[in-house]
PDB file of C-alpha atoms in Angstrom:
ATOM      1  CA  MET A  41      24.514 -28.192   7.216  1.00 72.00           C
ATOM      2  CA  ASP A  42      24.678 -24.627   8.267  1.00 84.00           C
ATOM      3  CA  LEU A  43      21.223 -23.180   8.859  1.00 88.00           C
ATOM      4  CA  ALA A  44      22.296 -19.504   8.094  1.00 91.00           C
ATOM      5  CA  ASN A  45      23.382 -21.002   4.755  1.00 93.00           C
ATOM      6  CA  LEU A  46      20.188 -22.540   3.957  1.00 93.00           C
ATOM      7  CA  ASN A  47      18.138 -19.565   4.996  1.00 92.00           C
ATOM      8  CA  ALA A  48      20.169 -17.559   2.623  1.00 94.00           C
ATOM      9  CA  PHE A  49      19.606 -20.164  -0.150  1.00 95.00           C
ATOM     10  CA  ILE A  50      15.767 -20.219   0.443  1.00 93.00           C
ATOM     11  CA  ALA A  51      15.696 -16.302   0.418  1.00 93.00           C
ATOM     12  CA  ILE A  52      17.439 -16.154  -3.155  1.00 94.00           C
ATOM     13  CA  ALA A  53      15.117 -18.815  -4.386  1.00 93.00           C
ATOM     14  CA  GLU A  54      12.136 -16.806  -3.159  1.00 91.00           C
ATOM     15  CA  THR A  55      13.260 -13.224  -4.005  1.00 91.00           C
ATOM     16  CA  GLY A  56      15.079 -14.110  -7.361  1.00 90.00           C
ATOM     17  CA  SER A  57      18.178 -12.120  -6.437  1.00 91.00           C
ATOM     18  CA  PHE A  58      21.118 -12.030  -4.061  1.00 93.00           C
ATOM     19  CA  SER A  59      20.402  -8.347  -3.378  1.00 91.00           C
ATOM     20  CA  GLY A  60      16.681  -9.256  -2.548  1.00 91.00           C
ATOM     21  CA  ALA A  61      17.701 -12.069  -0.200  1.00 92.00           C
ATOM     22  CA  GLY A  62      20.319  -9.482   1.482  1.00 93.00           C
ATOM     23  CA  GLU A  63      17.467  -7.151   2.041  1.00 92.00           C
ATOM     24  CA  ARG A  64      15.305  -9.669   3.543  1.00 90.00           C
ATOM     25  CA  LEU A  65      17.935 -11.202   5.921  1.00 92.00           C
ATOM     26  CA  HIS A  66      19.382  -7.655   6.766  1.00 92.00           C
ATOM     27  CA  LEU A  67      22.905  -8.707   5.107  1.00 93.00           C
ATOM     28  CA  THR A  68      25.279  -7.257   2.556  1.00 93.00           C
ATOM     29  CA  GLN A  69      25.088  -8.886  -0.929  1.00 91.00           C
ATOM     30  CA  PRO A  70      28.959 -10.198  -0.304  1.00 92.00           C
ATOM     31  CA  ALA A  71      27.713 -11.846   2.846  1.00 95.00           C
ATOM     32  CA  ILE A  72      24.908 -13.689   1.094  1.00 94.00           C
ATOM     33  CA  SER A  73      27.389 -14.637  -1.751  1.00 93.00           C
ATOM     34  CA  LYS A  74      29.719 -16.127   0.896  1.00 95.00           C
ATOM     35  CA  ARG A  75      27.001 -18.192   2.525  1.00 95.00           C
ATOM     36  CA  ILE A  76      25.861 -19.695  -0.734  1.00 95.00           C
ATOM     37  CA  ALA A  77      29.412 -20.473  -1.819  1.00 94.00           C
ATOM     38  CA  GLY A  78      29.861 -22.258   1.516  1.00 94.00           C
ATOM     39  CA  LEU A  79      26.776 -24.296   0.913  1.00 94.00           C
ATOM     40  CA  GLU A  80      27.750 -25.136  -2.587  1.00 94.00           C
ATOM     41  CA  GLN A  81      31.177 -26.063  -1.391  1.00 93.00           C
ATOM     42  CA  GLN A  82      29.728 -28.386   1.415  1.00 92.00           C
ATOM     43  CA  LEU A  83      27.288 -29.998  -0.975  1.00 94.00           C
ATOM     44  CA  ASN A  84      29.837 -30.172  -3.971  1.00 94.00           C
ATOM     45  CA  VAL A  85      27.041 -28.760  -6.331  1.00 95.00           C
ATOM     46  CA  ARG A  86      26.135 -25.640  -8.124  1.00 94.00           C
ATOM     47  CA  LEU A  87      22.846 -24.190  -6.699  1.00 95.00           C
ATOM     48  CA  PHE A  88      22.373 -21.183  -8.957  1.00 94.00           C
ATOM     49  CA  ASP A  89      22.921 -20.055 -12.403  1.00 92.00           C
ATOM     50  CA  ARG A  90      23.923 -16.513 -12.737  1.00 85.00           C
ATOM     51  CA  LEU A  91      23.339 -15.086 -16.104  1.00 78.00           C
ATOM     52  CA  GLY A  92      23.798 -11.275 -15.975  1.00 74.00           C
ATOM     53  CA  ARG A  93      21.500  -9.905 -13.362  1.00 75.00           C
ATOM     54  CA  GLU A  94      19.091 -13.108 -13.619  1.00 82.00           C
ATOM     55  CA  VAL A  95      19.498 -15.774 -10.960  1.00 90.00           C
ATOM     56  CA  SER A  96      17.870 -19.182 -11.437  1.00 92.00           C
ATOM     57  CA  LEU A  97      18.058 -22.311  -9.656  1.00 94.00           C
ATOM     58  CA  THR A  98      19.914 -25.256 -11.222  1.00 95.00           C
ATOM     59  CA  GLU A  99      18.717 -28.847 -11.061  1.00 94.00           C
ATOM     60  CA  ALA A 100      20.454 -29.367  -7.993  1.00 94.00           C
ATOM     61  CA  GLY A 101      19.004 -26.129  -6.495  1.00 94.00           C
ATOM     62  CA  ARG A 102      15.330 -27.237  -7.446  1.00 94.00           C
ATOM     63  CA  ALA A 103      15.988 -30.578  -5.761  1.00 94.00           C
ATOM     64  CA  LEU A 104      17.413 -28.872  -2.705  1.00 94.00           C
ATOM     65  CA  LEU A 105      14.576 -26.408  -2.216  1.00 93.00           C
ATOM     66  CA  PRO A 106      11.817 -28.443  -0.790  1.00 90.00           C
ATOM     67  CA  ARG A 107      14.320 -30.243   1.369  1.00 90.00           C
ATOM     68  CA  ALA A 108      15.579 -27.041   2.810  1.00 92.00           C
ATOM     69  CA  TYR A 109      11.814 -26.011   3.712  1.00 89.00           C
ATOM     70  CA  GLN A 110      11.513 -29.519   5.529  1.00 85.00           C
ATOM     71  CA  ILE A 111      14.904 -29.117   7.476  1.00 89.00           C
ATOM     72  CA  LEU A 112      14.034 -25.653   8.607  1.00 86.00           C
ATOM     73  CA  ASN A 113      10.225 -26.847   9.503  1.00 82.00           C
ATOM     74  CA  VAL A 114      11.515 -29.781  11.547  1.00 84.00           C
ATOM     75  CA  LEU A 115      13.712 -27.475  13.463  1.00 85.00           C
ATOM     76  CA  ASP A 116      10.881 -24.847  13.953  1.00 81.00           C
ATOM     77  CA  ASP A 117       8.622 -27.762  14.927  1.00 78.00           C
ATOM     78  CA  THR A 118      11.325 -28.978  17.600  1.00 82.00           C
ATOM     79  CA  ARG A 119      11.648 -25.566  18.942  1.00 79.00           C
ATOM     80  CA  ARG A 120       7.839 -25.251  19.426  1.00 76.00           C
ATOM     81  CA  ALA A 121       7.245 -28.628  20.929  1.00 79.00           C
ATOM     82  CA  LEU A 122       9.874 -27.809  23.650  1.00 79.00           C
ATOM     83  CA  THR A 123       8.535 -24.428  24.165  1.00 73.00           C
ATOM     84  CA  ASN A 124       5.023 -25.821  24.527  1.00 69.00           C
ATOM     85  CA  LEU A 125       6.273 -27.828  27.530  1.00 76.00           C
ATOM     86  CA  THR A 126       6.371 -24.833  29.655  1.00 73.00           C
ATOM     87  CA  GLY A 127       2.588 -24.216  29.111  1.00 77.00           C
ATOM     88  CA  GLU A 128       3.324 -20.506  28.592  1.00 82.00           C
ATOM     89  CA  VAL A 129       1.558 -18.565  25.721  1.00 87.00           C
ATOM     90  CA  SER A 130       4.329 -16.544  24.601  1.00 87.00           C
ATOM     91  CA  GLY A 131       6.897 -16.040  21.912  1.00 87.00           C
ATOM     92  CA  ARG A 132       6.040 -15.219  18.208  1.00 89.00           C
ATOM     93  CA  LEU A 133       2.954 -16.173  16.199  1.00 93.00           C
ATOM     94  CA  SER A 134       3.099 -15.736  12.446  1.00 94.00           C
ATOM     95  CA  LEU A 135      -0.255 -14.938  11.314  1.00 96.00           C
ATOM     96  CA  ALA A 136      -1.421 -14.603   7.601  1.00 96.00           C
ATOM     97  CA  THR A 137      -4.815 -13.001   6.842  1.00 96.00           C
ATOM     98  CA  SER A 138      -6.515 -11.469   3.712  1.00 93.00           C
ATOM     99  CA  HIS A 139      -7.214  -7.709   3.706  1.00 90.00           C
ATOM    100  CA  HIS A 140     -10.864  -8.025   3.964  1.00 91.00           C
ATOM    101  CA  ILE A 141     -10.931 -10.409   6.886  1.00 94.00           C
ATOM    102  CA  GLY A 142      -7.960  -8.346   8.549  1.00 93.00           C
ATOM    103  CA  LEU A 143     -10.065  -5.003   8.274  1.00 91.00           C
ATOM    104  CA  HIS A 144     -13.547  -6.494   8.753  1.00 91.00           C
ATOM    105  CA  ARG A 145     -13.506  -9.474  10.919  1.00 94.00           C
ATOM    106  CA  LEU A 146     -10.337  -9.792  12.965  1.00 95.00           C
ATOM    107  CA  PRO A 147      -9.779  -6.488  14.850  1.00 95.00           C
ATOM    108  CA  PRO A 148     -12.131  -7.465  17.972  1.00 95.00           C
ATOM    109  CA  LEU A 149     -10.287 -10.856  18.168  1.00 96.00           C
ATOM    110  CA  LEU A 150      -6.819  -9.336  17.707  1.00 96.00           C
ATOM    111  CA  ARG A 151      -7.671  -6.733  20.524  1.00 96.00           C
ATOM    112  CA  ALA A 152      -8.694  -9.542  22.850  1.00 95.00           C
ATOM    113  CA  PHE A 153      -5.747 -11.651  22.075  1.00 96.00           C
ATOM    114  CA  THR A 154      -3.202  -9.005  22.725  1.00 95.00           C
ATOM    115  CA  ARG A 155      -4.880  -7.923  25.955  1.00 95.00           C
ATOM    116  CA  THR A 156      -4.982 -11.525  27.265  1.00 95.00           C
ATOM    117  CA  TYR A 157      -1.594 -12.584  25.866  1.00 94.00           C
ATOM    118  CA  PRO A 158       0.732  -9.608  26.042  1.00 94.00           C
ATOM    119  CA  GLN A 159       3.669 -11.816  25.904  1.00 92.00           C
ATOM    120  CA  VAL A 160       2.974 -12.846  22.345  1.00 94.00           C
ATOM    121  CA  ALA A 161       4.644 -11.104  19.424  1.00 93.00           C
ATOM    122  CA  LEU A 162       2.122 -11.064  16.740  1.00 93.00           C
ATOM    123  CA  ASP A 163       3.670 -11.132  13.229  1.00 93.00           C
ATOM    124  CA  ILE A 164       0.727 -10.403  10.876  1.00 95.00           C
ATOM    125  CA  GLU A 165       1.082 -10.400   7.060  1.00 94.00           C
ATOM    126  CA  PHE A 166      -1.797  -9.110   4.800  1.00 94.00           C
ATOM    127  CA  LEU A 167      -2.032 -11.402   1.722  1.00 92.00           C
ATOM    128  CA  ASP A 168      -4.533 -12.750  -0.755  1.00 90.00           C
ATOM    129  CA  SER A 169      -6.184 -15.837   0.652  1.00 91.00           C
ATOM    130  CA  GLU A 170      -4.575 -17.782  -2.078  1.00 89.00           C
ATOM    131  CA  VAL A 171      -1.075 -16.659  -1.154  1.00 91.00           C
ATOM    132  CA  ALA A 172      -1.786 -17.026   2.472  1.00 93.00           C
ATOM    133  CA  TYR A 173      -2.631 -20.812   1.686  1.00 92.00           C
ATOM    134  CA  GLU A 174       0.680 -21.380   0.007  1.00 90.00           C
ATOM    135  CA  GLU A 175       2.411 -19.916   3.183  1.00 91.00           C
ATOM    136  CA  ILE A 176       0.832 -22.322   5.519  1.00 93.00           C
ATOM    137  CA  LEU A 177       1.824 -25.230   3.091  1.00 89.00           C
ATOM    138  CA  HIS A 178       5.429 -24.314   2.914  1.00 85.00           C
ATOM    139  CA  GLY A 179       5.549 -23.635   6.626  1.00 84.00           C
ATOM    140  CA  ARG A 180       6.191 -19.798   6.295  1.00 85.00           C
ATOM    141  CA  ALA A 181       3.084 -19.054   8.390  1.00 92.00           C
ATOM    142  CA  GLU A 182       1.725 -20.932  11.267  1.00 94.00           C
ATOM    143  CA  LEU A 183      -1.872 -19.998  10.966  1.00 97.00           C
ATOM    144  CA  ALA A 184      -3.858 -18.255   8.328  1.00 97.00           C
ATOM    145  CA  VAL A 185      -7.175 -16.685   8.615  1.00 97.00           C
ATOM    146  CA  ILE A 186      -8.647 -16.633   4.973  1.00 95.00           C
ATOM    147  CA  THR A 187     -11.358 -17.415   2.576  1.00 93.00           C
ATOM    148  CA  LEU A 188     -11.447 -21.159   2.483  1.00 93.00           C
ATOM    149  CA  ALA A 189     -10.489 -23.164  -0.526  1.00 88.00           C
ATOM    150  CA  PRO A 190     -13.497 -25.235  -1.877  1.00 82.00           C
ATOM    151  CA  ASP A 191     -11.215 -28.284  -2.001  1.00 83.00           C
ATOM    152  CA  PRO A 192      -8.493 -28.039   0.657  1.00 82.00           C
ATOM    153  CA  HIS A 193      -5.147 -29.656   0.230  1.00 86.00           C
ATOM    154  CA  ALA A 194      -4.795 -33.080   2.108  1.00 90.00           C
ATOM    155  CA  LEU A 195      -2.157 -31.462   4.468  1.00 91.00           C
ATOM    156  CA  VAL A 196      -4.231 -28.453   5.354  1.00 94.00           C
ATOM    157  CA  LYS A 197      -6.688 -28.528   8.156  1.00 95.00           C
ATOM    158  CA  ALA A 198      -9.589 -25.835   7.350  1.00 96.00           C
ATOM    159  CA  VAL A 199     -12.056 -24.816  10.082  1.00 96.00           C
ATOM    160  CA  PRO A 200     -15.017 -22.568   9.120  1.00 96.00           C
ATOM    161  CA  VAL A 201     -15.445 -19.539  11.266  1.00 96.00           C
ATOM    162  CA  TRP A 202     -18.003 -17.229   9.364  1.00 95.00           C
ATOM    163  CA  ASP A 203     -20.579 -17.998   6.712  1.00 93.00           C
ATOM    164  CA  ASP A 204     -20.205 -15.017   4.187  1.00 93.00           C
ATOM    165  CA  PRO A 205     -23.129 -14.456   1.886  1.00 94.00           C
ATOM    166  CA  LEU A 206     -22.131 -12.564  -1.421  1.00 94.00           C
ATOM    167  CA  ASP A 207     -24.600 -10.486  -3.318  1.00 95.00           C
ATOM    168  CA  PHE A 208     -24.614  -9.017  -6.850  1.00 96.00           C
ATOM    169  CA  VAL A 209     -24.252  -5.288  -6.575  1.00 96.00           C
ATOM    170  CA  ALA A 210     -24.126  -2.194  -8.872  1.00 96.00           C
ATOM    171  CA  ALA A 211     -24.541   1.694  -8.336  1.00 97.00           C
ATOM    172  CA  PRO A 212     -27.828   2.687  -7.202  1.00 96.00           C
ATOM    173  CA  GLU A 213     -28.303   4.542 -10.739  1.00 96.00           C
ATOM    174  CA  HIS A 214     -26.937   1.616 -12.756  1.00 96.00           C
ATOM    175  CA  PRO A 215     -29.550  -0.001 -15.220  1.00 95.00           C
ATOM    176  CA  LEU A 216     -29.099  -3.275 -13.301  1.00 95.00           C
ATOM    177  CA  ALA A 217     -30.334  -1.604 -10.152  1.00 94.00           C
ATOM    178  CA  THR A 218     -33.121   0.098 -11.569  1.00 93.00           C
ATOM    179  CA  THR A 219     -34.591  -2.697 -13.746  1.00 91.00           C
ATOM    180  CA  ALA A 220     -37.145  -5.187 -12.252  1.00 90.00           C
ATOM    181  CA  ASN A 221     -36.776  -9.076 -12.669  1.00 91.00           C
ATOM    182  CA  VAL A 222     -33.178  -9.103 -13.670  1.00 93.00           C
ATOM    183  CA  THR A 223     -31.621 -12.293 -14.732  1.00 93.00           C
ATOM    184  CA  LEU A 224     -27.970 -13.667 -14.552  1.00 94.00           C
ATOM    185  CA  ALA A 225     -27.795 -13.291 -18.406  1.00 94.00           C
ATOM    186  CA  ASP A 226     -28.703  -9.456 -18.151  1.00 94.00           C
ATOM    187  CA  ILE A 227     -26.032  -8.953 -15.505  1.00 95.00           C
ATOM    188  CA  ALA A 228     -23.285 -10.911 -17.514  1.00 93.00           C
ATOM    189  CA  ALA A 229     -24.020  -8.410 -20.604  1.00 93.00           C
ATOM    190  CA  TYR A 230     -22.578  -5.491 -18.537  1.00 95.00           C
ATOM    191  CA  PRO A 231     -19.028  -4.847 -17.600  1.00 95.00           C
ATOM    192  CA  ALA A 232     -17.965  -6.303 -14.339  1.00 95.00           C
ATOM    193  CA  VAL A 233     -15.044  -5.604 -12.052  1.00 95.00           C
ATOM    194  CA  PHE A 234     -13.787  -8.919 -10.472  1.00 91.00           C
ATOM    195  CA  PRO A 235     -11.131 -10.238  -7.952  1.00 89.00           C
ATOM    196  CA  GLY A 236      -8.055 -11.864  -9.814  1.00 86.00           C
ATOM    197  CA  GLY A 237      -8.697 -14.973 -11.820  1.00 85.00           C
ATOM    198  CA  ASN A 238      -6.662 -16.967  -9.201  1.00 83.00           C
ATOM    199  CA  THR A 239      -8.934 -16.041  -6.199  1.00 87.00           C
ATOM    200  CA  PHE A 240     -11.449 -18.496  -4.673  1.00 86.00           C
ATOM    201  CA  THR A 241     -14.185 -15.654  -4.862  1.00 87.00           C
ATOM    202  CA  HIS A 242     -13.524 -15.315  -8.675  1.00 90.00           C
ATOM    203  CA  HIS A 243     -14.074 -19.162  -9.155  1.00 89.00           C
ATOM    204  CA  ILE A 244     -17.282 -18.934  -7.126  1.00 89.00           C
ATOM    205  CA  VAL A 245     -18.899 -16.386  -9.322  1.00 90.00           C
ATOM    206  CA  SER A 246     -17.308 -17.609 -12.723  1.00 89.00           C
ATOM    207  CA  GLY A 247     -18.602 -21.200 -11.867  1.00 90.00           C
ATOM    208  CA  LEU A 248     -22.112 -19.978 -11.323  1.00 92.00           C
ATOM    209  CA  CYS A 249     -22.010 -18.187 -14.818  1.00 91.00           C
ATOM    210  CA  GLU A 250     -20.282 -21.166 -16.700  1.00 91.00           C
ATOM    211  CA  ALA A 251     -23.016 -23.392 -15.331  1.00 92.00           C
ATOM    212  CA  GLN A 252     -25.590 -21.433 -17.271  1.00 91.00           C
ATOM    213  CA  GLY A 253     -23.514 -21.153 -20.244  1.00 94.00           C
ATOM    214  CA  LEU A 254     -22.556 -17.557 -19.469  1.00 93.00           C
ATOM    215  CA  LYS A 255     -19.130 -15.575 -19.584  1.00 91.00           C
ATOM    216  CA  PRO A 256     -18.870 -12.430 -17.472  1.00 89.00           C
ATOM    217  CA  ASN A 257     -17.749  -9.327 -19.176  1.00 90.00           C
ATOM    218  CA  ILE A 258     -14.687  -8.871 -16.805  1.00 92.00           C
ATOM    219  CA  ALA A 259     -13.459  -5.232 -17.659  1.00 92.00           C
ATOM    220  CA  MET A 260     -11.288  -4.629 -14.670  1.00 91.00           C
ATOM    221  CA  SER A 261      -9.731  -6.811 -11.871  1.00 91.00           C
ATOM    222  CA  THR A 262      -8.457  -6.099  -8.402  1.00 91.00           C
ATOM    223  CA  ASN A 263      -8.179  -8.229  -5.310  1.00 86.00           C
ATOM    224  CA  TYR A 264      -9.106  -5.408  -2.887  1.00 89.00           C
ATOM    225  CA  MET A 265     -12.938  -5.409  -1.957  1.00 91.00           C
ATOM    226  CA  GLU A 266     -12.813  -1.818  -1.104  1.00 92.00           C
ATOM    227  CA  THR A 267     -11.540  -0.979  -4.353  1.00 94.00           C
ATOM    228  CA  ILE A 268     -14.032  -3.210  -6.054  1.00 95.00           C
ATOM    229  CA  LYS A 269     -16.811  -1.441  -3.846  1.00 96.00           C
ATOM    230  CA  MET A 270     -15.625   2.015  -4.989  1.00 96.00           C
ATOM    231  CA  MET A 271     -15.567   1.212  -8.566  1.00 95.00           C
ATOM    232  CA  VAL A 272     -19.170  -0.158  -8.397  1.00 96.00           C
ATOM    233  CA  SER A 273     -20.375   2.772  -6.512  1.00 96.00           C
ATOM    234  CA  ILE A 274     -19.390   5.253  -9.307  1.00 96.00           C
ATOM    235  CA  GLY A 275     -20.934   3.143 -11.829  1.00 94.00           C
ATOM    236  CA  LEU A 276     -17.970   1.747 -13.642  1.00 93.00           C
ATOM    237  CA  ALA A 277     -19.279  -1.923 -13.390  1.00 95.00           C
ATOM    238  CA  TRP A 278     -21.226  -4.411 -11.359  1.00 96.00           C
ATOM    239  CA  SER A 279     -19.612  -6.917  -9.217  1.00 96.00           C
ATOM    240  CA  VAL A 280     -20.210  -9.368  -6.250  1.00 95.00           C
ATOM    241  CA  LEU A 281     -19.466  -8.316  -2.719  1.00 95.00           C
ATOM    242  CA  PRO A 282     -19.882  -9.674   0.795  1.00 94.00           C
ATOM    243  CA  ARG A 283     -23.183  -8.750   2.187  1.00 94.00           C
ATOM    244  CA  THR A 284     -21.471  -7.137   5.324  1.00 91.00           C
ATOM    245  CA  MET A 285     -19.967  -4.298   3.014  1.00 93.00           C
ATOM    246  CA  LEU A 286     -23.329  -3.287   1.581  1.00 94.00           C
ATOM    247  CA  ASP A 287     -24.509   0.134   2.386  1.00 94.00           C
ATOM    248  CA  GLY A 288     -26.071   3.202   0.561  1.00 93.00           C
ATOM    249  CA  GLN A 289     -23.014   3.366  -1.924  1.00 96.00           C
ATOM    250  CA  VAL A 290     -24.164   0.280  -3.715  1.00 96.00           C
ATOM    251  CA  ALA A 291     -27.407  -1.381  -4.435  1.00 96.00           C
ATOM    252  CA  ARG A 292     -28.077  -5.247  -4.193  1.00 95.00           C
ATOM    253  CA  ILE A 293     -29.326  -6.884  -7.406  1.00 95.00           C
ATOM    254  CA  PRO A 294     -31.580  -9.704  -6.340  1.00 92.00           C
ATOM    255  CA  LEU A 295     -31.543 -12.870  -8.356  1.00 91.00           C
ATOM    256  CA  PRO A 296     -34.402 -15.266  -7.369  1.00 87.00           C
ATOM    257  CA  GLY A 297     -33.103 -18.718  -6.681  1.00 87.00           C
ATOM    258  CA  ILE A 298     -29.489 -17.776  -6.427  1.00 89.00           C
ATOM    259  CA  GLN A 299     -27.571 -17.299  -3.500  1.00 88.00           C
ATOM    260  CA  LEU A 300     -23.781 -17.152  -3.439  1.00 91.00           C
ATOM    261  CA  ARG A 301     -21.633 -17.675  -0.349  1.00 91.00           C
ATOM    262  CA  ARG A 302     -18.290 -18.414   0.788  1.00 92.00           C
ATOM    263  CA  GLN A 303     -16.698 -19.826   3.955  1.00 94.00           C
ATOM    264  CA  LEU A 304     -14.237 -17.738   6.073  1.00 96.00           C
ATOM    265  CA  GLY A 305     -12.176 -19.535   8.672  1.00 97.00           C
ATOM    266  CA  TYR A 306      -8.650 -20.556   9.434  1.00 97.00           C
ATOM    267  CA  ILE A 307      -6.180 -23.092   8.191  1.00 97.00           C
ATOM    268  CA  VAL A 308      -3.058 -24.911   9.757  1.00 96.00           C
ATOM    269  CA  HIS A 309      -0.827 -27.506   8.393  1.00 94.00           C
ATOM    270  CA  THR A 310      -1.768 -30.830   9.671  1.00 92.00           C
ATOM    271  CA  GLU A 311       1.983 -31.945  10.201  1.00 87.00           C
ATOM    272  CA  ARG A 312       2.996 -28.875  11.970  1.00 87.00           C
ATOM    273  CA  THR A 313       3.421 -28.689  15.887  1.00 85.00           C
ATOM    274  CA  LEU A 314       1.378 -25.689  16.814  1.00 90.00           C
ATOM    275  CA  SER A 315       2.752 -23.220  19.418  1.00 91.00           C
ATOM    276  CA  ASN A 316       0.698 -22.379  22.444  1.00 92.00           C
ATOM    277  CA  ALA A 317       0.109 -18.998  21.017  1.00 93.00           C
ATOM    278  CA  ALA A 318      -1.432 -20.451  17.922  1.00 95.00           C
ATOM    279  CA  LYS A 319      -3.684 -22.710  19.902  1.00 94.00           C
ATOM    280  CA  ALA A 320      -4.686 -19.944  22.002  1.00 95.00           C
ATOM    281  CA  PHE A 321      -5.605 -17.739  18.924  1.00 97.00           C
ATOM    282  CA  MET A 322      -7.579 -20.909  17.535  1.00 97.00           C
ATOM    283  CA  ALA A 323      -9.657 -21.139  20.723  1.00 96.00           C
ATOM    284  CA  LEU A 324     -10.725 -17.630  20.103  1.00 96.00           C
ATOM    285  CA  LEU A 325     -11.642 -18.145  16.526  1.00 97.00           C
ATOM    286  CA  ASP A 326     -13.486 -21.465  17.658  1.00 96.00           C
ATOM    287  CA  ALA A 327     -15.512 -19.370  20.167  1.00 95.00           C
ATOM    288  CA  GLN A 328     -16.333 -16.837  17.399  1.00 94.00           C
ATOM    289  CA  ALA A 329     -17.476 -19.647  15.199  1.00 94.00           C
ATOM    290  CA  ASP A 330     -19.879 -20.909  18.019  1.00 92.00           C
ATOM    291  CA  ILE A 331     -21.407 -17.501  18.300  1.00 90.00           C
ATOM    292  CA  ALA A 332     -22.021 -17.174  14.606  1.00 85.00           C
ATOM    293  CA  LYS A 333     -23.728 -20.486  14.670  1.00 85.00           C
ATOM    294  CA  ALA A 334     -25.762 -19.604  17.625  1.00 82.00           C
ATOM    295  CA  ALA A 335     -26.861 -16.229  15.884  1.00 79.00           C
ATOM    296  CA  ALA A 336     -27.673 -18.106  12.606  1.00 74.00           C
ATOM    297  CA  VAL A 337     -29.986 -20.421  14.516  1.00 71.00           C
ATOM    298  CA  HIS A 338     -31.795 -17.442  16.121  1.00 63.00           C
TER     299      HIS A 338
END
């Protein structure tokens, strides 16, 4: 089975179009069509239904997709295992991370890594933590540094690095910030701006409210913490932000007896052979986790 044809098949399945696959693989649309025709001829099945501009997987295409991922992952795994025998830390490291962690946690580690291992080509993709999680599961990223899922998948190894306390916040002049003895019920009555409903942070806050029979009044939604902070600072809504982001622009709303926190860390696929580059970056993250634990003790 031709690997170039398989890559074209996966690209169409993921982008939903032949033109999108061509852009991803830097090929013309006729070249993509030729590869799919070759694959369909080899397998003697039709893989896509083409209805006007719409492209969808046939039953055979849906059956092939997970096997195509598996074939390419095994090949990549074999290449990494052979490359690792040299002991060199080089090659390409595909790293997925959230915007918040990439901006606020990773820069010192990335700086140290690139200085220590200049032969490694870093391929960094900024994604929502939940999307990065799927990238690891499907083998499209080797390592992800994200907000950890409360219940990780059985095929995912999750390692905490940073404990990330979360605080309820509002603009300094907001009634919630200027009133004493505010309760969760008081907060829930005002408009809120939350991360998207599919995010781990959203589930943490919603779960707390639901446990007390409350439903947040979510007026706006965005997955960018910096945007949430801006919306809070101008008085549009309250929200929950990592404590590390608090400054004079927003005011913390203390709730006695309530402390929210999430774990930030890295994940890898348990059945994937890790490159020497990934192992070296994980060692930096493990060292950072030890520093964070020591600081918490003192």
